[in-house]
Coordinates of C-alpha atoms and ligand atoms in Angstrom, one line a residue:
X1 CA 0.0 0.0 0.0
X2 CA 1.5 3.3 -1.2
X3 CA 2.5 6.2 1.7
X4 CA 0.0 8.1 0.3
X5 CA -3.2 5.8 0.9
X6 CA -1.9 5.2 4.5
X7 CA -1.8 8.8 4.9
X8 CA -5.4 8.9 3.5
X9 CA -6.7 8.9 7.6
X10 CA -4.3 12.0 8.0
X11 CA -4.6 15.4 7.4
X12 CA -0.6 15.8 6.6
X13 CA -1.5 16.3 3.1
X14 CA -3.9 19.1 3.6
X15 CA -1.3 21.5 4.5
X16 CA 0.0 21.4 0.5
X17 CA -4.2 22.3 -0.6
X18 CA -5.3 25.8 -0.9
X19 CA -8.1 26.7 2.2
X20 CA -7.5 23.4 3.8
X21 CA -4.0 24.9 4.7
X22 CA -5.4 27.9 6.3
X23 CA -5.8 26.0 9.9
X24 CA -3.6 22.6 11.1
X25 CA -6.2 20.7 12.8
X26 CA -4.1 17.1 12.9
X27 CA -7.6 15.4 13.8
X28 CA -8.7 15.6 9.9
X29 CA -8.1 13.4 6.9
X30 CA -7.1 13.8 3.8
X31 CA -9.3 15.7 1.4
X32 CA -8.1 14.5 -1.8
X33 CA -9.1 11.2 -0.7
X34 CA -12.3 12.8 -0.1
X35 CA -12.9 14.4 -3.7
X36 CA -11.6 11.0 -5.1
X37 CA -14.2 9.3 -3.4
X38 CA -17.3 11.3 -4.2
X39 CA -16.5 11.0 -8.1
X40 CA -15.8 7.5 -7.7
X41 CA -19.6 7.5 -6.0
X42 CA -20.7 10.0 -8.7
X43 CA -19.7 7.8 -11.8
X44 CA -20.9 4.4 -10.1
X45 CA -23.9 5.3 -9.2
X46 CA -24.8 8.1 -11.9
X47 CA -26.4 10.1 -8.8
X48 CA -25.6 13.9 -8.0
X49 CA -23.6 13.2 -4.8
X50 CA -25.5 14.9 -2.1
X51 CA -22.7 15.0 1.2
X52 CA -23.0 14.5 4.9
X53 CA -20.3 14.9 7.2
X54 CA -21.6 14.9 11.0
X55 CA -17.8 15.2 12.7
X56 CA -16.8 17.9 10.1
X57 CA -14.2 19.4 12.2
X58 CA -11.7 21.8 9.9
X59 CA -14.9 21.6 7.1
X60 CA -12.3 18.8 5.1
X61 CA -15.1 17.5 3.5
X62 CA -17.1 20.3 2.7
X63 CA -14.1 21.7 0.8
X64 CA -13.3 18.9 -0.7
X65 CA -16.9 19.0 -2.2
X66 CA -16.7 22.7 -2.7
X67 CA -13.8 21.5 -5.5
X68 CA -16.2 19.8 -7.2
X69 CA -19.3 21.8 -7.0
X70 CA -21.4 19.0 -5.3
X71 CA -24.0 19.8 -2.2
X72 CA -22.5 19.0 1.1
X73 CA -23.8 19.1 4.8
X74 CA -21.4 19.9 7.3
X75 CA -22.1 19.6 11.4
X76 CA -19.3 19.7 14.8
X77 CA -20.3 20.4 18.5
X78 CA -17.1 21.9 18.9
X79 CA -18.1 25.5 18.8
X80 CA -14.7 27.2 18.0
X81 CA -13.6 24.2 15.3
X82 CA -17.2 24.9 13.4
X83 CA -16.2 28.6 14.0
X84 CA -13.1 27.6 12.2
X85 CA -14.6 25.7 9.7
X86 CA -17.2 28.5 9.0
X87 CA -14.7 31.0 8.2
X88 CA -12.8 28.6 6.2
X89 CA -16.4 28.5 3.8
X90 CA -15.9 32.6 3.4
X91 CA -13.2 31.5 0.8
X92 CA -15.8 32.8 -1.8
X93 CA -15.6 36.6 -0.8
X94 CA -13.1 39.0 -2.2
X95 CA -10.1 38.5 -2.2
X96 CA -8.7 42.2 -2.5
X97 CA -11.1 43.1 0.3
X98 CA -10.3 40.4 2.9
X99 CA -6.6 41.8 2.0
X100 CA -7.6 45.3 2.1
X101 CA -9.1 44.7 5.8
X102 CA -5.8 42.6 7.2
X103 CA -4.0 46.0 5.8
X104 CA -6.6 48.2 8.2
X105 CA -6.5 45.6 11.2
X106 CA -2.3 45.9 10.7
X107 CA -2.1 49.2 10.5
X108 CA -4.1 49.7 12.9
X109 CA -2.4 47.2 15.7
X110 CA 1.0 49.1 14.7
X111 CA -0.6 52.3 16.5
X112 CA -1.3 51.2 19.6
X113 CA 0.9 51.2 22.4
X114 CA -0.8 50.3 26.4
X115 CA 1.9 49.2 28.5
X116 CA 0.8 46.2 30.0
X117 CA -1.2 43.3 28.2
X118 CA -4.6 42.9 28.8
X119 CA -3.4 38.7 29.4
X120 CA -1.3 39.2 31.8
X121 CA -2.8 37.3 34.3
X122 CA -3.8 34.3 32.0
X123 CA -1.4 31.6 33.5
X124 CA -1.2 29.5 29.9
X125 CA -0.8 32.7 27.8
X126 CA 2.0 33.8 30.2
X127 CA 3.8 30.2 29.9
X128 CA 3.5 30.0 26.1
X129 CA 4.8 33.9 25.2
X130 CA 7.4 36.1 25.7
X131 CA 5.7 39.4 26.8
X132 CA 6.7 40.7 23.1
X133 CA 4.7 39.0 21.0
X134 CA 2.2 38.7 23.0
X135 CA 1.7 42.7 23.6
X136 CA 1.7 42.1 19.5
X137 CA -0.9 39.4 19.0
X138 CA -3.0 41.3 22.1
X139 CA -3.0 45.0 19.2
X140 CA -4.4 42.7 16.3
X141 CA -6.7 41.4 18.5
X142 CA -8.1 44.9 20.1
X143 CA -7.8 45.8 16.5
X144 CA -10.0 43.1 15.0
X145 CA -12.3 44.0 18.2
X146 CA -12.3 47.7 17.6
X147 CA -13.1 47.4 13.7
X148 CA -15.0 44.1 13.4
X149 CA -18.5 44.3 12.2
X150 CA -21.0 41.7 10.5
X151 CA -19.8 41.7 7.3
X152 CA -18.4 38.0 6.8
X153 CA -15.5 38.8 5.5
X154 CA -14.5 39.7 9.3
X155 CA -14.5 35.6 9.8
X156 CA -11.5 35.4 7.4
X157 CA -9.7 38.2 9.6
X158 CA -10.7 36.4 12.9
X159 CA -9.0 33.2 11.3
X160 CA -6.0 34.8 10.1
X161 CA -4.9 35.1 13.4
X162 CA -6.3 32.5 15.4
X163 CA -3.9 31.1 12.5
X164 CA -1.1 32.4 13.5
X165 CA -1.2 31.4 17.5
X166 CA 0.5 28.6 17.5
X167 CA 3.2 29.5 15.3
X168 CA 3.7 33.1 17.6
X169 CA 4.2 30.9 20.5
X170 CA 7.7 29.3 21.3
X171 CA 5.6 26.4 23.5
X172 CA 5.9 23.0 21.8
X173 CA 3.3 21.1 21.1
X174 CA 2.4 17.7 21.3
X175 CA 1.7 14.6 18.3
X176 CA -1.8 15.9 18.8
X177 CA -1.6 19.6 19.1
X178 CA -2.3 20.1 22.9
X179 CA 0.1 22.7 24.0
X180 CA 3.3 22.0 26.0
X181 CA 4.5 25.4 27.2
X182 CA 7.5 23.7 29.1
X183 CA 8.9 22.1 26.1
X184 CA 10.6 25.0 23.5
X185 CA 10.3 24.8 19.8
X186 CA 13.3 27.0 18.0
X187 CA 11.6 28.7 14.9
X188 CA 8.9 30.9 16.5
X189 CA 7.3 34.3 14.1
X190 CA 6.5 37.8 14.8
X191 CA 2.8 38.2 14.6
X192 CA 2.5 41.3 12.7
X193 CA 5.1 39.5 10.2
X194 CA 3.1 36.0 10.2
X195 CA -0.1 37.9 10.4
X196 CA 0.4 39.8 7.1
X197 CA 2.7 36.7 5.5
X198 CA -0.9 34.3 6.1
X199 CA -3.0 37.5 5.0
X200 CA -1.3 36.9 1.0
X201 CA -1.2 33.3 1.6
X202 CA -5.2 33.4 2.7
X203 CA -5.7 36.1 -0.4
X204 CA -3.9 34.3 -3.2
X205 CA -5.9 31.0 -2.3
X206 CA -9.2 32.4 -2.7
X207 CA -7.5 34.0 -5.9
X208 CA -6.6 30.9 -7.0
X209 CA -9.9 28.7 -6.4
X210 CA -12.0 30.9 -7.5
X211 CA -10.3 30.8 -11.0
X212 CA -10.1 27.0 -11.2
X213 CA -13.7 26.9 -10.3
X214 CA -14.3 26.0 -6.4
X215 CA -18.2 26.5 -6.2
X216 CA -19.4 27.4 -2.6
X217 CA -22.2 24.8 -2.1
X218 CA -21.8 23.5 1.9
X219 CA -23.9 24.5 4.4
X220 CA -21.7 24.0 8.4
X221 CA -24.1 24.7 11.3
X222 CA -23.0 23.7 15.2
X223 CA -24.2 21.0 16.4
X224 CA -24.3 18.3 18.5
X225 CA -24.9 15.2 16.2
X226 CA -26.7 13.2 19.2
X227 CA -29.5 15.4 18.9
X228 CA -30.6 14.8 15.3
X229 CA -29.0 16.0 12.3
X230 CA -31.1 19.0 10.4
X231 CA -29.9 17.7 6.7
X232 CA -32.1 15.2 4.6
X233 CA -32.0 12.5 1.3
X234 CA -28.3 12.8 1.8
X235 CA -26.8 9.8 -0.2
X236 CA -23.1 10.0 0.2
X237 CA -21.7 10.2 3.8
X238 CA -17.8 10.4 4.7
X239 CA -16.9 10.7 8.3
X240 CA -14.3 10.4 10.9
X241 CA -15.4 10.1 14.3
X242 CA -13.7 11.0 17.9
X243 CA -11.6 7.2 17.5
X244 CA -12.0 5.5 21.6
X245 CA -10.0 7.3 24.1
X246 CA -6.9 8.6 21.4
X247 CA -7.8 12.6 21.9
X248 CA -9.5 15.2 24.1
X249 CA -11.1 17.3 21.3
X250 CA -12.6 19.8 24.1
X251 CA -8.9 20.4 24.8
X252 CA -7.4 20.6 21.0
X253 CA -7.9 24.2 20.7
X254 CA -7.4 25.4 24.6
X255 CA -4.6 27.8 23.5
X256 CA -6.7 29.6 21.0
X257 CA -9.7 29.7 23.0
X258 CA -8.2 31.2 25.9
X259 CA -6.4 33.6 23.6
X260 CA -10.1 35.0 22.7
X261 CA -11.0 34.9 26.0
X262 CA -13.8 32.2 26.0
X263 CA -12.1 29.9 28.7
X264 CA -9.9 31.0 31.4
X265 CA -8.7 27.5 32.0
X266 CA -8.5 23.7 31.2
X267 CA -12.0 23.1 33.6
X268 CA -13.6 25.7 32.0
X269 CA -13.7 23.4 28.6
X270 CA -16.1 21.2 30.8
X271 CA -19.3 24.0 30.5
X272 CA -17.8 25.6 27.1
X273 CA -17.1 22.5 24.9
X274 CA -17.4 19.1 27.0
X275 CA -22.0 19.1 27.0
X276 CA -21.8 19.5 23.2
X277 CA -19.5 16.8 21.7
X278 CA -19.6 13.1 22.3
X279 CA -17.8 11.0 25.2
X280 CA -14.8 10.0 24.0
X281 CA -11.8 10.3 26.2
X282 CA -12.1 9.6 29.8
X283 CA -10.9 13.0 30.4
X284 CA -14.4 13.7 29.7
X285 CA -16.7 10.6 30.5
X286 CA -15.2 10.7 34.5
X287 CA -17.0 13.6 35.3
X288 CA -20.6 12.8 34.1
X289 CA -21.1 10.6 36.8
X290 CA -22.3 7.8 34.1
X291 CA -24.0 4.5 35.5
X292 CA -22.3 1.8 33.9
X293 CA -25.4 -0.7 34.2
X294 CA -28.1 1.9 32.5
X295 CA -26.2 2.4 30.1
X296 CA -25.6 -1.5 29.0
X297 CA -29.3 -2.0 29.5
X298 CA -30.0 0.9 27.2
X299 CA -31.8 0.0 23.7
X300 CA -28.8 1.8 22.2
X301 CA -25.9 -0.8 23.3
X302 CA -28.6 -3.9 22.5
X303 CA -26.7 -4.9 19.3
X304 CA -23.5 -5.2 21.3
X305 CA -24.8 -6.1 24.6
X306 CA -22.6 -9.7 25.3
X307 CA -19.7 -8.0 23.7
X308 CA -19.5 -4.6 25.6
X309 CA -20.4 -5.9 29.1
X310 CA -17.3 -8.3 28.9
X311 CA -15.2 -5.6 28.0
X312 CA -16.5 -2.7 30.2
X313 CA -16.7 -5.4 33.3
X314 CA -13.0 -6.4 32.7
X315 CA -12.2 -2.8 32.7
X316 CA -13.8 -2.1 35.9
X317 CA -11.7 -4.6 37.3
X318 CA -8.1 -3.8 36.2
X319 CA -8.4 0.0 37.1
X320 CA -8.0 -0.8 40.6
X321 CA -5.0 -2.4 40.3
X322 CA -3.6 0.8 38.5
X323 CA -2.5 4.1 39.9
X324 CA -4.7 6.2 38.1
X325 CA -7.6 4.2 38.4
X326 CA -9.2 5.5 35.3
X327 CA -13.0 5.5 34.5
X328 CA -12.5 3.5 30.8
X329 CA -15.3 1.5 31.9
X330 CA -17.9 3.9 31.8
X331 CA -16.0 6.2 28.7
X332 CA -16.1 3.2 26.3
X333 CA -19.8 2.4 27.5
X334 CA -20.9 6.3 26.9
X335 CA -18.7 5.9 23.8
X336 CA -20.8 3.6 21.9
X337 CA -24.0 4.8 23.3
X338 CA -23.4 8.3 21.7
X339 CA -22.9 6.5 18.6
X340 CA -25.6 4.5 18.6
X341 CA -27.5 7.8 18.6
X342 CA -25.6 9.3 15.9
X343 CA -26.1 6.1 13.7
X344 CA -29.5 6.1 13.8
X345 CA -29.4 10.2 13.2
X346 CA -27.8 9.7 10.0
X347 CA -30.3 6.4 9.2
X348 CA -32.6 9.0 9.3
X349 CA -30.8 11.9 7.5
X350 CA -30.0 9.5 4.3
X351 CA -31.7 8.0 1.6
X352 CA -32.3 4.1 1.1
X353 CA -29.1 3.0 -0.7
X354 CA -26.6 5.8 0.8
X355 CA -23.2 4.9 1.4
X356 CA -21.1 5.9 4.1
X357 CA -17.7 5.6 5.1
X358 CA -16.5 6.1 9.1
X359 CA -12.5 6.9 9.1
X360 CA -11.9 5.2 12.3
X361 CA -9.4 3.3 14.8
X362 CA -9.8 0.7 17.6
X363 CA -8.5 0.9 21.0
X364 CA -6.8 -1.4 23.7
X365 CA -7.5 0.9 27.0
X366 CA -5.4 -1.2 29.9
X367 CA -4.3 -3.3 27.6
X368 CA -7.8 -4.6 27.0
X369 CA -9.0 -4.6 23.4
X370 CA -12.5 -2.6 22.5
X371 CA -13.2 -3.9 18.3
X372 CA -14.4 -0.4 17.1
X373 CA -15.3 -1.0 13.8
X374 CA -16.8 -4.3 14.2
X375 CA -19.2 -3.1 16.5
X376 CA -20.1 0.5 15.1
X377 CA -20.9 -1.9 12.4
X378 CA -23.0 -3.8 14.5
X379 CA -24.7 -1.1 15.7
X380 CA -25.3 0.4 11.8
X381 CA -27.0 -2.6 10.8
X382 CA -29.5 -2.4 13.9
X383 CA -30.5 0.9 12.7
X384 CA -31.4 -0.1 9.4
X385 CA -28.1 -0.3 7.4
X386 CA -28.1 -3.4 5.1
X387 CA -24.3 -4.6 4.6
X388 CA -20.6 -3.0 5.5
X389 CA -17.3 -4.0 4.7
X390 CA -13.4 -2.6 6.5
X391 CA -10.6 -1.5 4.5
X392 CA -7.6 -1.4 6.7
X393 CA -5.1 1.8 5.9
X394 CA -2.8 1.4 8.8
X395 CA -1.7 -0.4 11.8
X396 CA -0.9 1.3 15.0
X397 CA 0.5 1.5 18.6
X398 CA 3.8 -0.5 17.0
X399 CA 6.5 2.2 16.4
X400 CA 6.8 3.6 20.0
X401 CA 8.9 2.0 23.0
X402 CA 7.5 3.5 25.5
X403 CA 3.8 2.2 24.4
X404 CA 1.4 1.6 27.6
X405 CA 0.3 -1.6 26.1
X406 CA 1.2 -3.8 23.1
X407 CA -1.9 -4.5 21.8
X408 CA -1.5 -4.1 18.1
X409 CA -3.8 -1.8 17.2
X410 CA -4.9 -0.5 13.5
X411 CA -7.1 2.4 11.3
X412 CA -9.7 2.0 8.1
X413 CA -12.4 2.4 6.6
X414 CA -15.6 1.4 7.6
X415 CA -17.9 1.0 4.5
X416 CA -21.5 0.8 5.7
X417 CA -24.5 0.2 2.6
X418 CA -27.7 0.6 2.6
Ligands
LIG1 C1 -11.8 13.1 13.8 S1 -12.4 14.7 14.0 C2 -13.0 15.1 12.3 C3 -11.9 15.8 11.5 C4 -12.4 16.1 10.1 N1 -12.5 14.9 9.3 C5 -11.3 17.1 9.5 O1 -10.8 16.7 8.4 O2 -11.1 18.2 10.0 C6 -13.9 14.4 14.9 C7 -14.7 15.7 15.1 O3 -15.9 15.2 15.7 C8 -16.4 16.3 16.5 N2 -17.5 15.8 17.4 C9 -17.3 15.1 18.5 N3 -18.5 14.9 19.1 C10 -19.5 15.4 18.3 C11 -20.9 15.5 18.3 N4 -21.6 15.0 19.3 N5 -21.5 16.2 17.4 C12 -20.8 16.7 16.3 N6 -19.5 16.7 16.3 C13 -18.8 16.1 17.2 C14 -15.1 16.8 17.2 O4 -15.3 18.2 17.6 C15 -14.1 16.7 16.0 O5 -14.0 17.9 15.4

């Protein structure tokens, strides 16, 4: 299997694409694959691809289908990634104008000149800046504030330097983008220099796909795909859910959201992102005081009942003979019972015959193996899904020494029909 294909489940790829390179979320996949797969679907079938993605994070697939000109359905609980996402969809407007308002907001930011920074007392922002940049990333936020109005075109500006954060910051940052301000990386930019650098960079690819003919045609709304989806007679559906236990999603975007002043810490992310994305990590499944028995009696976890009782009981018993005792039992329980909810949500958001691929990995908490894919397919088939198939890309949790467990683990493609 080529580098390429394994790197299909990645978003590494992304970061050559016009738009999709506008924010590093390392959680997304590749969107070539994506636009490779919906005229594969197109030319099969002979059907107008209609798209649904319910975990759109970074909008991958919307922009993928944006490429093509074909009708796509974007939804993320994660309010600042849809935020991220949604400004990502402005790529239509103007080009000369977004560049003509990154000129204002710059020029702007260069004037002003308050002593102290208004973050000073933000414990993170204080780790991950020297006091220089972030005086400089503080002006072209008061700027955007002071100028910002509801034009969209503002989104682009507000995404231009949420953008730029990271690279401002000489904090390192982990395989999965949480933030490690004691760990230094060397090459670290000015913001008003990596502001204006991403402002041409932003500029010249809306220049560009707007003359090879991207057609805006997604609609993104927030939301919280448990509750059910607001999109209908979709027929094509290409998805990567939260994998078991491999990422905190409420905590992928702490920095920036702290930066803007929506959280003031890591707890706040339980009221601010935590109530509207799915259990996944046990980060957030510990706190929601979860009854392990209602949920395994629940109608959602019927098609997997025998199975997931094994595993969540044997869980419940090795955590106490380890330090950090940690609630995997009842995470991997609400795990699957989120995503029973979600399955039948898109049942009932797609027409008879849709297909839809899950990008998705298993897990081996405590060393104890939970089969993803075989029983989100389970579960697809109990809410009305007729056949499915898995197309391993990769396998995983074999290249590090210092692995928890040695459970070989892998990533696909679950294809689910009907
Ligand atoms: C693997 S990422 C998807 C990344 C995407 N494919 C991309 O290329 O950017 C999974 C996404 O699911 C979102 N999510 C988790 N729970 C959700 C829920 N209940 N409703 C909607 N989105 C949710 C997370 O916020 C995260 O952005």
């Amino acid at each position: 299997m080529s580098t390429k294909i394994k790197r299909s489940g990645t978003f590494t790829d992304n970061m050559k694409l016009p738009i999709h390179r506008w924010f590093r979320y390392s959680a997304g996949f590749s969107a070539e694959w994506v636009e490779q797969e919906i005229i594969k679907y197109q030319s099969d079938t002979g059907n107008d691809a209609i798209l649904l993605d319910p975990f759109l994070g970074s909008g991958t697939t919307c922009f993928a289908a944006d490429t093509l000109g074909v009708k796509s359905f974007g939804f993320d609980g994660h309010p600042f990634v849809t935020r991220v996402a949604k400004a990502k969809s402005c790529w239509h407007l103007p080009a000369e104008d977004f560049l003509s308002h990154c000129q204002s907001i710059l020029s702007l930011a260069e004037t002003y000149s308050f002593n102290t920074t208004r973050h000073e007392t933000n414990q993170l922002l204080g780790k991950c800046y020297s006091p220089g940049a972030l005086q400089k990333l503080d002006y072209l936020k008061k700027a955007y504030e002071d100028l910002c109005t509801n034009d969209a075109v503002w989104r682009l500006v507000w995404l231009n330097i949420t953008s730029i954060i990271r690279a401002c910051s000489h904090a390192g940052t982990a395989q999965w983008q949480y933030v490690l301000p004691n760990k230094s990386k060397s090459k670290v930019i000015d913001p008003f220099d990596g502001f204006w650098a991403k402002a041409l960079l932003m500029s010249e690819d809306m220049n560009h796909v707007q003359h090879i003919g991207w057609k805006p045609n997604c609609k993104i709304e927030e939301l919280d795909v448990r509750q059910s989806i607001h999109a209908n007679k979709c027929n094509l559906v290409i998805t990567s859910p939260p994998y078991p236990n491999n990422f905190d999603y409420a905590d992928a975007t702490r920095l920036e959201m702290t930066f803007w002043g929506e959280i003031d810490g890591w707890g706040d992310l339980k009221t601010a992102v935590r109530p509207s994305i799915m259990r996944s990590c046990s980060q957030h499944s510990a706190g929601d005081k979860v009854i392990l028995d209602e949920l395994l009696s629940s109608a959602e976890l019927e098609p997997i009942k025998d199975d997931i009782f094994k595993v969540t009981k044997a869980l419940d018993e090795i955590r106490h003979t380890k330090g950090g005792k940690k609630a995997y039992h009842t995470m991997i329980a609400a795990y699957f019972y989120d995503l029973s909810k979600i399955w039948l949500n898109i049942r009932n958001a797609t027409v008879d015959g849709a297909k839809v691929c899950f990008v998705i990995g298993d897990s081996a908490p405590y060393g104890i193996h939970v089969p993803a894919e075989k029983w989100l397919a389970q579960i697809a088939l109990h809410h009305g899904f007729k056949g499915f198939s898995f197309e391993k890309l990769r396998d995983r949790n074999v290249k590090w020494k210092n692995r928890t467990h040695t459970v070989p683990l892998h990533e696909g493609r679950l294809w689910v029909e009907g």
